[in-house]
Each structure stands twice: as structure tokens, then as C-alpha cells.
Tab-separated table of C-alpha atoms in Angstrom:
chain	number	residue	atom	x	y	z
R	1145	UNK	CA	160.376	-104.861	183.072
R	1146	UNK	CA	160.778	-102.897	186.443
R	1147	UNK	CA	160.137	-99.572	186.976
R	1148	UNK	CA	162.727	-98.135	190.366
R	1149	UNK	CA	162.442	-94.899	191.866
R	1150	UNK	CA	164.820	-93.646	194.156
R	1151	UNK	CA	164.092	-90.710	196.923
R	1152	UNK	CA	164.756	-89.315	200.274
R	1153	UNK	CA	168.447	-87.817	198.792
R	1154	UNK	CA	169.509	-84.157	199.701
R	1155	UNK	CA	172.000	-82.380	201.827
R	1156	UNK	CA	173.338	-82.862	204.624
R	1157	UNK	CA	176.423	-82.137	206.795
R	1158	UNK	CA	179.123	-84.762	207.567
R	1159	UNK	CA	178.800	-86.561	210.231
R	1160	UNK	CA	174.996	-86.656	209.835
R	1161	UNK	CA	172.525	-89.564	208.292
R	1162	UNK	CA	170.586	-89.910	205.562
R	1163	UNK	CA	168.074	-93.060	204.529
R	1164	UNK	CA	167.613	-93.466	200.906
R	1165	UNK	CA	164.349	-95.577	199.625
R	1166	UNK	CA	163.792	-97.260	196.301
R	1167	UNK	CA	159.959	-97.879	195.292
R	1168	UNK	CA	159.776	-101.091	192.795
R	1169	UNK	CA	157.284	-102.023	190.689
R	1170	UNK	CA	156.454	-104.017	187.325
R	1171	UNK	CA	157.823	-107.735	188.166
R	1172	UNK	CA	157.597	-109.528	190.978
R	1173	UNK	CA	160.294	-107.786	192.960
R	1174	UNK	CA	160.901	-110.224	196.054
R	1175	UNK	CA	163.274	-112.689	193.218
R	1176	UNK	CA	165.579	-109.885	192.681
R	1177	UNK	CA	168.491	-109.152	193.593
R	1178	UNK	CA	168.607	-105.449	194.903
R	1179	UNK	CA	171.727	-103.120	194.685
R	1180	UNK	CA	172.835	-99.391	195.556
R	1181	UNK	CA	175.337	-97.454	193.156
R	1182	UNK	CA	176.822	-94.113	193.142
R	1183	UNK	CA	178.431	-91.860	190.786
R	1184	UNK	CA	180.457	-88.625	191.589
R	1185	UNK	CA	181.212	-86.181	189.408
R	1186	UNK	CA	183.935	-86.825	187.258
R	1187	UNK	CA	184.586	-90.713	188.433
R	1188	UNK	CA	182.455	-93.867	187.649
R	1189	UNK	CA	179.585	-95.582	189.127
R	1190	UNK	CA	180.851	-97.831	191.850
R	1191	UNK	CA	179.206	-100.039	193.756
R	1192	UNK	CA	178.115	-99.625	197.486
R	1193	UNK	CA	175.820	-101.608	198.423
R	1194	UNK	CA	173.832	-105.289	197.864
R	1195	UNK	CA	171.377	-107.124	198.960
R	1196	UNK	CA	169.830	-110.386	197.960
R	1197	UNK	CA	165.539	-111.610	197.726
R	1198	UNK	CA	167.222	-113.791	201.095
R	1199	UNK	CA	168.393	-110.634	203.309
R	1200	UNK	CA	172.647	-111.619	202.542
R	1201	UNK	CA	174.133	-108.397	201.792
R	1202	UNK	CA	177.513	-106.889	200.563
R	1203	UNK	CA	178.878	-103.499	201.389
R	1204	UNK	CA	182.223	-101.849	199.143
R	1205	UNK	CA	185.034	-101.339	202.042
R	1206	UNK	CA	184.339	-97.570	201.796
R	1207	UNK	CA	180.826	-97.439	203.607
R	1208	UNK	CA	180.928	-101.010	205.593
R	1209	UNK	CA	179.976	-99.940	208.974
R	1210	UNK	CA	177.871	-96.816	207.708
R	1211	UNK	CA	175.902	-97.828	205.922
R	1212	UNK	CA	172.986	-100.570	205.773
R	1213	UNK	CA	170.758	-101.743	203.287
R	1214	UNK	CA	167.790	-103.313	204.035
R	1215	UNK	CA	164.209	-104.616	201.926
R	1216	UNK	CA	160.447	-105.442	203.016
R	1217	UNK	CA	159.530	-107.319	199.875
R	1218	UNK	CA	155.733	-106.839	200.505
R	1219	UNK	CA	156.469	-103.270	200.278
R	1220	UNK	CA	158.453	-103.406	197.353
R	1221	UNK	CA	160.951	-101.224	198.489
R	1222	UNK	CA	164.858	-100.964	199.273
R	1223	UNK	CA	166.324	-98.559	201.722
R	1224	UNK	CA	169.903	-97.495	202.211
R	1225	UNK	CA	170.394	-96.247	205.558
R	1226	UNK	CA	173.432	-93.736	205.496
R	1227	UNK	CA	175.515	-92.739	208.799
R	1228	UNK	CA	178.176	-90.993	209.532
R	1229	UNK	CA	178.657	-89.118	206.153
R	1230	UNK	CA	181.821	-87.793	204.786
R	1231	UNK	CA	182.813	-85.464	202.038
R	1232	UNK	CA	183.498	-88.162	200.092
R	1233	UNK	CA	179.635	-89.675	200.026
R	1234	UNK	CA	178.144	-86.840	197.569
R	1235	UNK	CA	177.219	-88.311	194.866
R	1236	UNK	CA	174.393	-89.213	192.657
R	1237	UNK	CA	172.971	-92.989	194.382
R	1238	UNK	CA	171.449	-94.908	191.940
R	1239	UNK	CA	168.649	-98.194	192.954
R	1240	UNK	CA	169.462	-101.091	190.619
R	1241	UNK	CA	167.984	-104.951	190.270
R	1242	UNK	CA	169.141	-107.976	188.453
R	1243	UNK	CA	167.970	-112.089	188.986
R	1244	UNK	CA	171.461	-112.938	189.267
R	1245	UNK	CA	173.136	-111.756	192.216
R	1246	UNK	CA	175.838	-109.050	191.351
R	1247	UNK	CA	178.196	-105.954	192.330
R	1248	UNK	CA	179.374	-105.007	188.925
R	1249	UNK	CA	177.029	-102.008	187.892
R	1250	UNK	CA	176.974	-103.104	184.164
R	1251	UNK	CA	175.342	-106.580	185.550
R	1252	UNK	CA	172.182	-105.100	186.260
R	1253	UNK	CA	169.041	-105.173	184.526
R	1254	UNK	CA	167.246	-102.086	185.721
R	1255	UNK	CA	167.842	-98.845	187.228
R	1256	UNK	CA	166.598	-95.911	189.026
R	1257	UNK	CA	167.074	-92.079	187.713
R	1258	UNK	CA	169.243	-91.464	190.798
R	1259	UNK	CA	168.660	-89.529	193.963
R	1260	UNK	CA	171.239	-86.424	194.873
R	1261	UNK	CA	173.189	-86.706	198.370
R	1262	UNK	CA	175.109	-84.237	199.068
R	1263	UNK	CA	177.679	-84.118	202.423
R	1264	UNK	CA	178.901	-80.270	203.559
R	1265	UNK	CA	181.252	-79.543	205.653
């Protein structure tokens, strides 16, 4: 098993920045593709960003140019740098891992419990 714990969420004004962190433990971390997903009240969980074990990244159109996903395999950490935050970015953000790369939430095997990001005007 892989255990994932997110941190770094909070309250931020529109236009501000946050950096989310995901700490992984359990199975060897480095082979996993890691993703960030988010879910707002009343909405489906949606893909935000993905990073492969070798560092290749993908982003949802809604966050492209504003968010950056990164990883430090030596530290078993994944990060999501969020800049120019908008009201619509408000959601619970989840870190997830899978051996087979994917942008589909249902295909991910391991999930953290999420961290709340609230963007205010």
C-alpha cells in the first residue's frame, strides 16, 4: 500500500498563491505517476495535474499556465504550486498515485484525504 498525506491548503485571496504538498509512504514512490485532483461542493472530482515518474507533466486547461506540479522522488514528495488563484479554484485538493499513467480519477489506486483550498474575493 501507499499512504498519501496532503498539506498546504488554506484561505487565500484571489490572485494569490499556495503550494500544496503530498507526502508519500509505504511502497516505493518513484515508479508511480502522481496526480492532483480537486472536488468542489456539488461537483464531480476533476483532474488538475499529473506528473510521471520521469517528470513529464500534464495539466487541465483550467489551470494551465497558473499551476505547476513537481516531485522530489528522493524525498517522496509531490507538490502543486498554485499561482493567480481564482474563486473557481476553491475545492478540496487530493493527491493520488498510480503505476499506470492516467488523467482519470477512477483509475488511480491511492488517494490522500485531501486539503481544503478556499479562494476569496
